[in-house]
PDB file of C-alpha atoms in Angstrom:
ATOM      1  CA  UNK A1161      -0.363  -0.262   0.062  1.00 52.00           C
ATOM      2  CA  UNK A1162       2.645   2.437   0.940  1.00 53.00           C
ATOM      3  CA  UNK A1163       4.348   1.623  -2.605  1.00 50.00           C
ATOM      4  CA  UNK A1164       1.589   2.539  -4.338  1.00 54.00           C
ATOM      5  CA  UNK A1165       0.481   5.757  -2.425  1.00 54.00           C
ATOM      6  CA  UNK A1166       4.574   5.959  -3.361  1.00 60.00           C
ATOM      7  CA  UNK A1167       4.083   5.293  -6.933  1.00 63.00           C
ATOM      8  CA  UNK A1168       0.392   5.810  -7.932  1.00 64.00           C
ATOM      9  CA  UNK A1169       1.900   9.346 -10.033  1.00 74.00           C
ATOM     10  CA  UNK A1170       3.741   6.974 -12.826  1.00 84.00           C
ATOM     11  CA  UNK A1171       2.331   3.635 -12.339  1.00 86.00           C
ATOM     12  CA  UNK A1172      -0.991   4.685 -14.113  1.00 86.00           C
ATOM     13  CA  UNK A1173       0.201   6.410 -16.787  1.00 88.00           C
ATOM     14  CA  UNK A1174       2.755   3.824 -17.333  1.00 90.00           C
ATOM     15  CA  UNK A1175       0.185   0.747 -17.305  1.00 91.00           C
ATOM     16  CA  UNK A1176      -1.606   3.390 -20.122  1.00 90.00           C
ATOM     17  CA  UNK A1177       1.568   3.029 -22.013  1.00 92.00           C
ATOM     18  CA  UNK A1178       2.013  -0.885 -22.095  1.00 93.00           C
ATOM     19  CA  UNK A1179      -1.470  -1.051 -22.168  1.00 93.00           C
ATOM     20  CA  UNK A1180      -1.584   0.871 -26.144  1.00 92.00           C
ATOM     21  CA  UNK A1181       2.067  -0.788 -26.304  1.00 93.00           C
ATOM     22  CA  UNK A1182       0.319  -4.125 -26.448  1.00 94.00           C
ATOM     23  CA  UNK A1183      -2.407  -3.235 -28.181  1.00 93.00           C
ATOM     24  CA  UNK A1184      -0.452  -4.096 -32.077  1.00 91.00           C
ATOM     25  CA  UNK A1185       0.794  -6.756 -30.715  1.00 89.00           C
ATOM     26  CA  UNK A1186      -1.976  -8.625 -29.806  1.00 91.00           C
ATOM     27  CA  UNK A1187      -4.345  -7.605 -32.762  1.00 90.00           C
ATOM     28  CA  UNK A1188      -1.664  -8.133 -35.106  1.00 85.00           C
ATOM     29  CA  UNK A1189      -2.525  -5.940 -36.847  1.00 89.00           C
ATOM     30  CA  UNK A1190      -0.896  -2.962 -39.181  1.00 89.00           C
ATOM     31  CA  UNK A1191      -2.881  -0.709 -39.176  1.00 89.00           C
ATOM     32  CA  UNK A1192      -2.663  -0.502 -35.202  1.00 90.00           C
ATOM     33  CA  UNK A1193       0.688  -0.521 -34.951  1.00 92.00           C
ATOM     34  CA  UNK A1194       0.878   2.822 -36.671  1.00 92.00           C
ATOM     35  CA  UNK A1195      -2.765   4.180 -35.160  1.00 91.00           C
ATOM     36  CA  UNK A1196      -0.456   3.154 -31.843  1.00 93.00           C
ATOM     37  CA  UNK A1197       3.206   5.144 -32.765  1.00 94.00           C
ATOM     38  CA  UNK A1198       1.115   8.507 -33.699  1.00 94.00           C
ATOM     39  CA  UNK A1199      -0.262   8.052 -29.981  1.00 94.00           C
ATOM     40  CA  UNK A1200       3.077   7.387 -28.310  1.00 95.00           C
ATOM     41  CA  UNK A1201       4.555   9.792 -30.361  1.00 96.00           C
ATOM     42  CA  UNK A1202       1.958  12.344 -29.196  1.00 95.00           C
ATOM     43  CA  UNK A1203       2.738  11.391 -25.871  1.00 95.00           C
ATOM     44  CA  UNK A1204       6.127  11.349 -25.451  1.00 96.00           C
ATOM     45  CA  UNK A1205       6.281  15.374 -26.882  1.00 96.00           C
ATOM     46  CA  UNK A1206       2.915  15.887 -25.072  1.00 96.00           C
ATOM     47  CA  UNK A1207       5.022  15.072 -21.322  1.00 95.00           C
ATOM     48  CA  UNK A1208       8.832  16.779 -22.544  1.00 96.00           C
ATOM     49  CA  UNK A1209       6.009  20.121 -23.494  1.00 96.00           C
ATOM     50  CA  UNK A1210       5.367  19.487 -19.812  1.00 95.00           C
ATOM     51  CA  UNK A1211       7.873  19.536 -18.143  1.00 96.00           C
ATOM     52  CA  UNK A1212       8.429  23.427 -19.342  1.00 94.00           C
ATOM     53  CA  UNK A1213       4.528  24.181 -19.828  1.00 94.00           C
ATOM     54  CA  UNK A1214       2.924  22.366 -16.752  1.00 93.00           C
ATOM     55  CA  UNK A1215       5.476  22.937 -14.569  1.00 95.00           C
ATOM     56  CA  UNK A1216       7.065  26.914 -15.180  1.00 93.00           C
ATOM     57  CA  UNK A1217       3.980  27.938 -17.150  1.00 92.00           C
ATOM     58  CA  UNK A1218       6.050  29.480 -19.909  1.00 93.00           C
ATOM     59  CA  UNK A1219       4.129  29.059 -22.825  1.00 93.00           C
ATOM     60  CA  UNK A1220       6.054  27.180 -26.254  1.00 92.00           C
ATOM     61  CA  UNK A1221       4.472  27.983 -29.357  1.00 93.00           C
ATOM     62  CA  UNK A1222       7.730  26.771 -30.787  1.00 91.00           C
ATOM     63  CA  UNK A1223       8.534  23.596 -28.972  1.00 94.00           C
ATOM     64  CA  UNK A1224       8.233  21.648 -32.543  1.00 95.00           C
ATOM     65  CA  UNK A1225      12.523  23.167 -33.463  1.00 96.00           C
ATOM     66  CA  UNK A1226      13.486  20.861 -30.674  1.00 97.00           C
ATOM     67  CA  UNK A1227      11.972  17.945 -32.785  1.00 97.00           C
ATOM     68  CA  UNK A1228      12.795  19.242 -36.025  1.00 96.00           C
ATOM     69  CA  UNK A1229      16.443  20.130 -35.262  1.00 97.00           C
ATOM     70  CA  UNK A1230      17.105  16.738 -33.450  1.00 97.00           C
ATOM     71  CA  UNK A1231      15.535  15.053 -36.521  1.00 96.00           C
ATOM     72  CA  UNK A1232      17.397  16.392 -38.985  1.00 97.00           C
ATOM     73  CA  UNK A1233      21.283  16.005 -36.451  1.00 97.00           C
ATOM     74  CA  UNK A1234      20.451  12.062 -36.160  1.00 96.00           C
ATOM     75  CA  UNK A1235      19.100  11.479 -39.883  1.00 96.00           C
ATOM     76  CA  UNK A1236      22.758  13.153 -41.754  1.00 96.00           C
ATOM     77  CA  UNK A1237      24.571  11.143 -38.997  1.00 96.00           C
ATOM     78  CA  UNK A1238      22.388   8.063 -39.526  1.00 94.00           C
ATOM     79  CA  UNK A1239      23.003   9.068 -43.608  1.00 92.00           C
ATOM     80  CA  UNK A1240      26.114  10.751 -44.581  1.00 90.00           C
ATOM     81  CA  UNK A1241      27.846   9.225 -40.964  1.00 91.00           C
ATOM     82  CA  UNK A1242      27.060   5.623 -40.448  1.00 87.00           C
ATOM     83  CA  UNK A1243      26.190   6.104 -37.538  1.00 93.00           C
ATOM     84  CA  UNK A1244      23.632   3.335 -36.015  1.00 93.00           C
ATOM     85  CA  UNK A1245      20.158   4.497 -35.175  1.00 94.00           C
ATOM     86  CA  UNK A1246      20.736   4.322 -32.038  1.00 94.00           C
ATOM     87  CA  UNK A1247      23.557   6.499 -31.551  1.00 96.00           C
ATOM     88  CA  UNK A1248      21.976   8.654 -33.594  1.00 96.00           C
ATOM     89  CA  UNK A1249      18.941   8.826 -31.574  1.00 97.00           C
ATOM     90  CA  UNK A1250      21.308   9.806 -28.857  1.00 97.00           C
ATOM     91  CA  UNK A1251      22.822  11.707 -30.454  1.00 97.00           C
ATOM     92  CA  UNK A1252      19.541  14.401 -32.438  1.00 97.00           C
ATOM     93  CA  UNK A1253      18.921  14.877 -28.088  1.00 97.00           C
ATOM     94  CA  UNK A1254      21.313  15.682 -26.712  1.00 97.00           C
ATOM     95  CA  UNK A1255      21.890  18.407 -30.159  1.00 97.00           C
ATOM     96  CA  UNK A1256      18.592  19.211 -28.987  1.00 97.00           C
ATOM     97  CA  UNK A1257      19.264  19.544 -25.218  1.00 97.00           C
ATOM     98  CA  UNK A1258      22.252  21.675 -26.568  1.00 97.00           C
ATOM     99  CA  UNK A1259      20.115  23.840 -28.543  1.00 97.00           C
ATOM    100  CA  UNK A1260      17.559  24.275 -25.689  1.00 97.00           C
ATOM    101  CA  UNK A1261      20.243  25.512 -23.616  1.00 96.00           C
ATOM    102  CA  UNK A1262      21.931  28.199 -25.935  1.00 95.00           C
ATOM    103  CA  UNK A1263      18.635  29.414 -26.856  1.00 94.00           C
ATOM    104  CA  UNK A1264      16.963  29.010 -23.477  1.00 93.00           C
ATOM    105  CA  UNK A1265      19.883  31.373 -21.702  1.00 90.00           C
ATOM    106  CA  UNK A1266      18.967  33.878 -23.572  1.00 90.00           C
ATOM    107  CA  UNK A1267      14.598  34.366 -24.702  1.00 92.00           C
ATOM    108  CA  UNK A1268      13.653  32.986 -21.027  1.00 90.00           C
ATOM    109  CA  UNK A1269      14.603  36.480 -19.557  1.00 87.00           C
ATOM    110  CA  UNK A1270      11.952  37.103 -21.067  1.00 88.00           C
ATOM    111  CA  UNK A1271       8.323  36.638 -18.894  1.00 87.00           C
ATOM    112  CA  UNK A1272       4.284  36.038 -20.929  1.00 84.00           C
ATOM    113  CA  UNK A1273       3.921  37.101 -24.503  1.00 87.00           C
ATOM    114  CA  UNK A1274       7.034  38.296 -25.411  1.00 91.00           C
ATOM    115  CA  UNK A1275       8.365  34.517 -24.833  1.00 92.00           C
ATOM    116  CA  UNK A1276       5.483  33.382 -26.288  1.00 90.00           C
ATOM    117  CA  UNK A1277       6.681  34.952 -29.771  1.00 92.00           C
ATOM    118  CA  UNK A1278      10.246  34.885 -29.883  1.00 93.00           C
ATOM    119  CA  UNK A1279       9.518  30.713 -29.488  1.00 93.00           C
ATOM    120  CA  UNK A1280       6.975  31.349 -32.905  1.00 93.00           C
ATOM    121  CA  UNK A1281      10.064  33.667 -34.335  1.00 93.00           C
ATOM    122  CA  UNK A1282      13.115  30.719 -33.525  1.00 94.00           C
ATOM    123  CA  UNK A1283      10.378  28.165 -34.986  1.00 93.00           C
ATOM    124  CA  UNK A1284      10.390  30.148 -38.222  1.00 93.00           C
ATOM    125  CA  UNK A1285      14.481  30.947 -38.272  1.00 95.00           C
ATOM    126  CA  UNK A1286      15.161  27.470 -38.166  1.00 95.00           C
ATOM    127  CA  UNK A1287      12.652  26.963 -40.912  1.00 95.00           C
ATOM    128  CA  UNK A1288      14.639  29.564 -43.443  1.00 95.00           C
ATOM    129  CA  UNK A1289      18.093  28.371 -41.633  1.00 96.00           C
ATOM    130  CA  UNK A1290      17.635  25.101 -42.679  1.00 96.00           C
ATOM    131  CA  UNK A1291      16.048  25.832 -45.629  1.00 94.00           C
ATOM    132  CA  UNK A1292      19.383  27.142 -46.639  1.00 94.00           C
ATOM    133  CA  UNK A1293      21.052  24.721 -45.852  1.00 93.00           C
ATOM    134  CA  UNK A1294      22.913  22.931 -48.498  1.00 92.00           C
ATOM    135  CA  UNK A1295      24.986  19.994 -45.584  1.00 92.00           C
ATOM    136  CA  UNK A1296      21.600  19.197 -44.719  1.00 94.00           C
ATOM    137  CA  UNK A1297      19.896  19.047 -47.995  1.00 92.00           C
ATOM    138  CA  UNK A1298      18.289  23.636 -48.199  1.00 93.00           C
ATOM    139  CA  UNK A1299      15.095  23.105 -48.931  1.00 92.00           C
ATOM    140  CA  UNK A1300      14.799  18.964 -50.318  1.00 92.00           C
ATOM    141  CA  UNK A1301      16.105  17.806 -47.289  1.00 94.00           C
ATOM    142  CA  UNK A1302      17.738  14.656 -46.910  1.00 94.00           C
ATOM    143  CA  UNK A1303      16.423  11.358 -47.585  1.00 91.00           C
ATOM    144  CA  UNK A1304      17.118   7.601 -46.648  1.00 89.00           C
ATOM    145  CA  UNK A1305      19.421   5.407 -49.745  1.00 85.00           C
ATOM    146  CA  UNK A1306      17.365   1.991 -48.961  1.00 84.00           C
ATOM    147  CA  UNK A1307      20.017   0.210 -48.213  1.00 84.00           C
ATOM    148  CA  UNK A1308      20.147   1.462 -44.502  1.00 87.00           C
ATOM    149  CA  UNK A1309      17.448  -0.417 -43.800  1.00 88.00           C
ATOM    150  CA  UNK A1310      18.808  -3.997 -44.852  1.00 87.00           C
ATOM    151  CA  UNK A1311      20.978  -3.362 -41.457  1.00 86.00           C
ATOM    152  CA  UNK A1312      17.715  -3.602 -39.839  1.00 85.00           C
ATOM    153  CA  UNK A1313      16.004  -6.894 -41.363  1.00 85.00           C
ATOM    154  CA  UNK A1314      14.603  -4.743 -44.120  1.00 86.00           C
ATOM    155  CA  UNK A1315      12.066  -2.163 -43.838  1.00 84.00           C
ATOM    156  CA  UNK A1316       8.959  -4.265 -42.619  1.00 86.00           C
ATOM    157  CA  UNK A1317      11.279  -4.716 -39.595  1.00 90.00           C
ATOM    158  CA  UNK A1318      12.648  -1.173 -39.719  1.00 90.00           C
ATOM    159  CA  UNK A1319       9.176  -0.109 -38.854  1.00 90.00           C
ATOM    160  CA  UNK A1320       8.329  -2.900 -36.255  1.00 92.00           C
ATOM    161  CA  UNK A1321      12.009  -1.731 -34.427  1.00 93.00           C
ATOM    162  CA  UNK A1322      10.734   2.093 -34.901  1.00 94.00           C
ATOM    163  CA  UNK A1323       7.395   1.478 -32.824  1.00 95.00           C
ATOM    164  CA  UNK A1324       9.335  -0.061 -30.440  1.00 95.00           C
ATOM    165  CA  UNK A1325      11.800   2.234 -30.125  1.00 96.00           C
ATOM    166  CA  UNK A1326       9.111   4.975 -29.479  1.00 96.00           C
ATOM    167  CA  UNK A1327       7.084   3.168 -27.302  1.00 95.00           C
ATOM    168  CA  UNK A1328      10.433   3.352 -24.957  1.00 96.00           C
ATOM    169  CA  UNK A1329      10.783   6.698 -25.502  1.00 96.00           C
ATOM    170  CA  UNK A1330       7.657   7.316 -24.622  1.00 96.00           C
ATOM    171  CA  UNK A1331       8.024   5.755 -21.118  1.00 95.00           C
ATOM    172  CA  UNK A1332      10.947   7.705 -21.403  1.00 96.00           C
ATOM    173  CA  UNK A1333       8.698  10.939 -21.558  1.00 96.00           C
ATOM    174  CA  UNK A1334       6.517  10.022 -18.314  1.00 94.00           C
ATOM    175  CA  UNK A1335       9.548   9.054 -16.011  1.00 94.00           C
ATOM    176  CA  UNK A1336      11.434  12.669 -17.178  1.00 95.00           C
ATOM    177  CA  UNK A1337       7.934  13.828 -15.965  1.00 94.00           C
ATOM    178  CA  UNK A1338       7.769  11.888 -13.228  1.00 93.00           C
ATOM    179  CA  UNK A1339      11.078  12.731 -11.639  1.00 93.00           C
ATOM    180  CA  UNK A1340      10.890  15.740 -12.507  1.00 94.00           C
ATOM    181  CA  UNK A1341       7.255  17.057 -10.516  1.00 91.00           C
ATOM    182  CA  UNK A1342       8.735  15.102  -7.560  1.00 90.00           C
ATOM    183  CA  UNK A1343      11.879  16.477  -7.116  1.00 93.00           C
ATOM    184  CA  UNK A1344      12.783  19.472  -5.207  1.00 94.00           C
ATOM    185  CA  UNK A1345      14.210  21.217  -8.685  1.00 94.00           C
ATOM    186  CA  UNK A1346      10.217  20.625  -9.616  1.00 93.00           C
ATOM    187  CA  UNK A1347       9.351  22.525  -6.247  1.00 94.00           C
ATOM    188  CA  UNK A1348      11.312  25.287  -8.179  1.00 95.00           C
ATOM    189  CA  UNK A1349       9.848  25.207 -11.087  1.00 95.00           C
ATOM    190  CA  UNK A1350       5.959  24.629  -9.576  1.00 94.00           C
ATOM    191  CA  UNK A1351       7.293  27.871  -7.604  1.00 95.00           C
ATOM    192  CA  UNK A1352       7.782  30.182 -10.245  1.00 93.00           C
ATOM    193  CA  UNK A1353       4.921  28.923 -12.367  1.00 93.00           C
ATOM    194  CA  UNK A1354       2.817  30.483  -9.279  1.00 92.00           C
ATOM    195  CA  UNK A1355       4.827  33.631  -8.490  1.00 92.00           C
ATOM    196  CA  UNK A1356       7.984  34.132 -10.143  1.00 91.00           C
ATOM    197  CA  UNK A1357       9.067  37.293  -8.034  1.00 90.00           C
ATOM    198  CA  UNK A1358       8.516  35.744  -4.910  1.00 92.00           C
ATOM    199  CA  UNK A1359      10.447  31.638  -6.683  1.00 91.00           C
ATOM    200  CA  UNK A1360      13.011  34.776  -6.498  1.00 90.00           C
ATOM    201  CA  UNK A1361      12.440  36.404  -3.164  1.00 89.00           C
ATOM    202  CA  UNK A1362      12.986  32.655  -1.672  1.00 88.00           C
ATOM    203  CA  UNK A1363      16.904  32.102  -3.474  1.00 89.00           C
ATOM    204  CA  UNK A1364      15.014  30.263  -6.685  1.00 90.00           C
ATOM    205  CA  UNK A1365      17.907  31.430  -9.424  1.00 90.00           C
ATOM    206  CA  UNK A1366      14.557  31.319 -11.789  1.00 89.00           C
ATOM    207  CA  UNK A1367      16.372  31.744 -15.129  1.00 90.00           C
ATOM    208  CA  UNK A1368      18.660  28.861 -14.124  1.00 93.00           C
ATOM    209  CA  UNK A1369      16.206  26.775 -12.794  1.00 94.00           C
ATOM    210  CA  UNK A1370      13.616  27.198 -16.328  1.00 94.00           C
ATOM    211  CA  UNK A1371      16.047  27.106 -18.682  1.00 95.00           C
ATOM    212  CA  UNK A1372      17.268  22.938 -17.274  1.00 95.00           C
ATOM    213  CA  UNK A1373      13.554  22.531 -17.601  1.00 96.00           C
ATOM    214  CA  UNK A1374      13.839  24.231 -20.877  1.00 96.00           C
ATOM    215  CA  UNK A1375      16.672  21.368 -22.166  1.00 97.00           C
ATOM    216  CA  UNK A1376      14.445  18.768 -20.620  1.00 96.00           C
ATOM    217  CA  UNK A1377      12.002  19.062 -22.265  1.00 96.00           C
ATOM    218  CA  UNK A1378      13.660  19.597 -25.584  1.00 97.00           C
ATOM    219  CA  UNK A1379      16.114  16.051 -25.161  1.00 97.00           C
ATOM    220  CA  UNK A1380      13.382  13.450 -25.753  1.00 97.00           C
ATOM    221  CA  UNK A1381      11.386  15.641 -28.676  1.00 97.00           C
ATOM    222  CA  UNK A1382      14.961  15.204 -30.182  1.00 97.00           C
ATOM    223  CA  UNK A1383      15.005  11.466 -29.784  1.00 97.00           C
ATOM    224  CA  UNK A1384      11.455  11.060 -31.203  1.00 97.00           C
ATOM    225  CA  UNK A1385      12.014  13.375 -34.508  1.00 96.00           C
ATOM    226  CA  UNK A1386      14.917  11.159 -35.460  1.00 97.00           C
ATOM    227  CA  UNK A1387      12.957   7.797 -34.838  1.00 96.00           C
ATOM    228  CA  UNK A1388      10.090   9.236 -36.458  1.00 96.00           C
ATOM    229  CA  UNK A1389      12.241  10.161 -40.102  1.00 96.00           C
ATOM    230  CA  UNK A1390      14.117   6.789 -39.747  1.00 95.00           C
ATOM    231  CA  UNK A1391      10.581   5.585 -40.094  1.00 94.00           C
ATOM    232  CA  UNK A1392       9.634   8.189 -42.614  1.00 92.00           C
ATOM    233  CA  UNK A1393      12.638   7.992 -45.124  1.00 90.00           C
ATOM    234  CA  UNK A1394      13.231  11.106 -45.041  1.00 92.00           C
ATOM    235  CA  UNK A1395      12.826  14.267 -44.301  1.00 95.00           C
ATOM    236  CA  UNK A1396      12.251  17.952 -45.176  1.00 95.00           C
ATOM    237  CA  UNK A1397      11.923  21.825 -43.390  1.00 94.00           C
ATOM    238  CA  UNK A1398       8.291  21.719 -43.432  1.00 92.00           C
ATOM    239  CA  UNK A1399       8.032  18.379 -42.471  1.00 92.00           C
ATOM    240  CA  UNK A1400      10.699  19.206 -39.722  1.00 95.00           C
ATOM    241  CA  UNK A1401       9.119  22.142 -38.265  1.00 95.00           C
ATOM    242  CA  UNK A1402       5.279  22.422 -38.717  1.00 93.00           C
ATOM    243  CA  UNK A1403       3.604  25.429 -36.596  1.00 91.00           C
ATOM    244  CA  UNK A1404       0.674  24.120 -36.212  1.00 92.00           C
ATOM    245  CA  UNK A1405       2.012  20.634 -34.586  1.00 93.00           C
ATOM    246  CA  UNK A1406       3.496  22.867 -31.479  1.00 92.00           C
ATOM    247  CA  UNK A1407       0.300  24.167 -30.931  1.00 93.00           C
ATOM    248  CA  UNK A1408      -1.821  21.166 -31.228  1.00 94.00           C
ATOM    249  CA  UNK A1409       0.894  19.909 -28.578  1.00 94.00           C
ATOM    250  CA  UNK A1410      -0.516  22.733 -25.936  1.00 94.00           C
ATOM    251  CA  UNK A1411      -3.651  21.960 -26.330  1.00 93.00           C
ATOM    252  CA  UNK A1412      -2.945  18.305 -25.447  1.00 95.00           C
ATOM    253  CA  UNK A1413      -1.318  19.205 -22.853  1.00 94.00           C
ATOM    254  CA  UNK A1414      -4.100  21.226 -21.811  1.00 92.00           C
ATOM    255  CA  UNK A1415      -6.793  19.449 -22.628  1.00 90.00           C
ATOM    256  CA  UNK A1416      -5.339  16.176 -20.470  1.00 88.00           C
ATOM    257  CA  UNK A1417      -4.228  19.050 -17.708  1.00 88.00           C
ATOM    258  CA  UNK A1418      -0.807  20.682 -17.557  1.00 88.00           C
ATOM    259  CA  UNK A1419       1.409  20.298 -14.543  1.00 89.00           C
ATOM    260  CA  UNK A1420      -0.109  16.849 -13.956  1.00 90.00           C
ATOM    261  CA  UNK A1421       2.053  13.190 -15.272  1.00 90.00           C
ATOM    262  CA  UNK A1422      -0.796  11.489 -16.534  1.00 90.00           C
ATOM    263  CA  UNK A1423      -2.951  14.381 -18.363  1.00 91.00           C
ATOM    264  CA  UNK A1424      -0.481  14.759 -21.600  1.00 92.00           C
ATOM    265  CA  UNK A1425      -1.499  11.377 -22.143  1.00 92.00           C
ATOM    266  CA  UNK A1426      -4.414  11.811 -21.270  1.00 92.00           C
ATOM    267  CA  UNK A1427      -4.906  15.295 -23.712  1.00 93.00           C
ATOM    268  CA  UNK A1428      -2.852  12.768 -26.528  1.00 92.00           C
ATOM    269  CA  UNK A1429      -5.372  10.058 -26.421  1.00 90.00           C
ATOM    270  CA  UNK A1430      -7.909  12.055 -26.379  1.00 91.00           C
ATOM    271  CA  UNK A1431      -7.180  14.600 -29.260  1.00 92.00           C
ATOM    272  CA  UNK A1432      -5.451  11.924 -31.273  1.00 89.00           C
ATOM    273  CA  UNK A1433      -8.506  10.123 -30.838  1.00 83.00           C
ATOM    274  CA  UNK A1434     -11.161  12.888 -32.419  1.00 85.00           C
ATOM    275  CA  UNK A1435      -8.825  13.683 -34.644  1.00 84.00           C
ATOM    276  CA  UNK A1436      -8.432  10.525 -36.372  1.00 78.00           C
ATOM    277  CA  UNK A1437     -12.720   9.513 -35.831  1.00 80.00           C
ATOM    278  CA  UNK A1438     -12.995  13.264 -37.431  1.00 81.00           C
TER     279      UNK A1438
END
């Protein structure tokens, strides 16, 4: 009973991810696997955004920039440098974390609407930069050579592998969200959300805390980006930095309940379910 009370905040989210992972395995239908992958991707991205939006109260309209940037870095290393998928995914997460640190050190001194507007500008600026960056293929992006999939048992097996890695990344995002939420660091973020000035008076270095929350919220999206574009076989600026995707993530987090571990899962299920049905 004590164990349940201690970890009740993470048990239900983990069970939800496990059930979603087992659903296509039990049914054996590729269509269900693709639907489950889409929801797992949404869960991972929304849970990551929740670390910033839910715990600090800062609204980011450009969070998808980490998904796109990490995806580009990982796919480039996979195709042009011959890195393995695992190392490319890790590199995508690290690259997005570094980008978040650099950006956060500058723009997280802004508050409210000023921060939100800055994140929109960053997303559009990154899209324009990548579209003119020849190393990443410019406006045509990067296309995987079909031979890349041979290392992973062919294209069909690569889809199956991508699904299980996606489930693992969704679980990673949930665990990060939970441990941040229940840590001393998480309490400082919640204090900033409630009253940033009062939090600073109590000794919290708000810019530093917000920057590290930004970094943590960027890592999993970068990894998911690599996995998704590996699964799709190509990456282009338009697909990597869609502004509407950032807005969808905000809707998922707020729909399910921001500031909770379970909320982004409920929001992702509800939003993707309605989207698929409609």
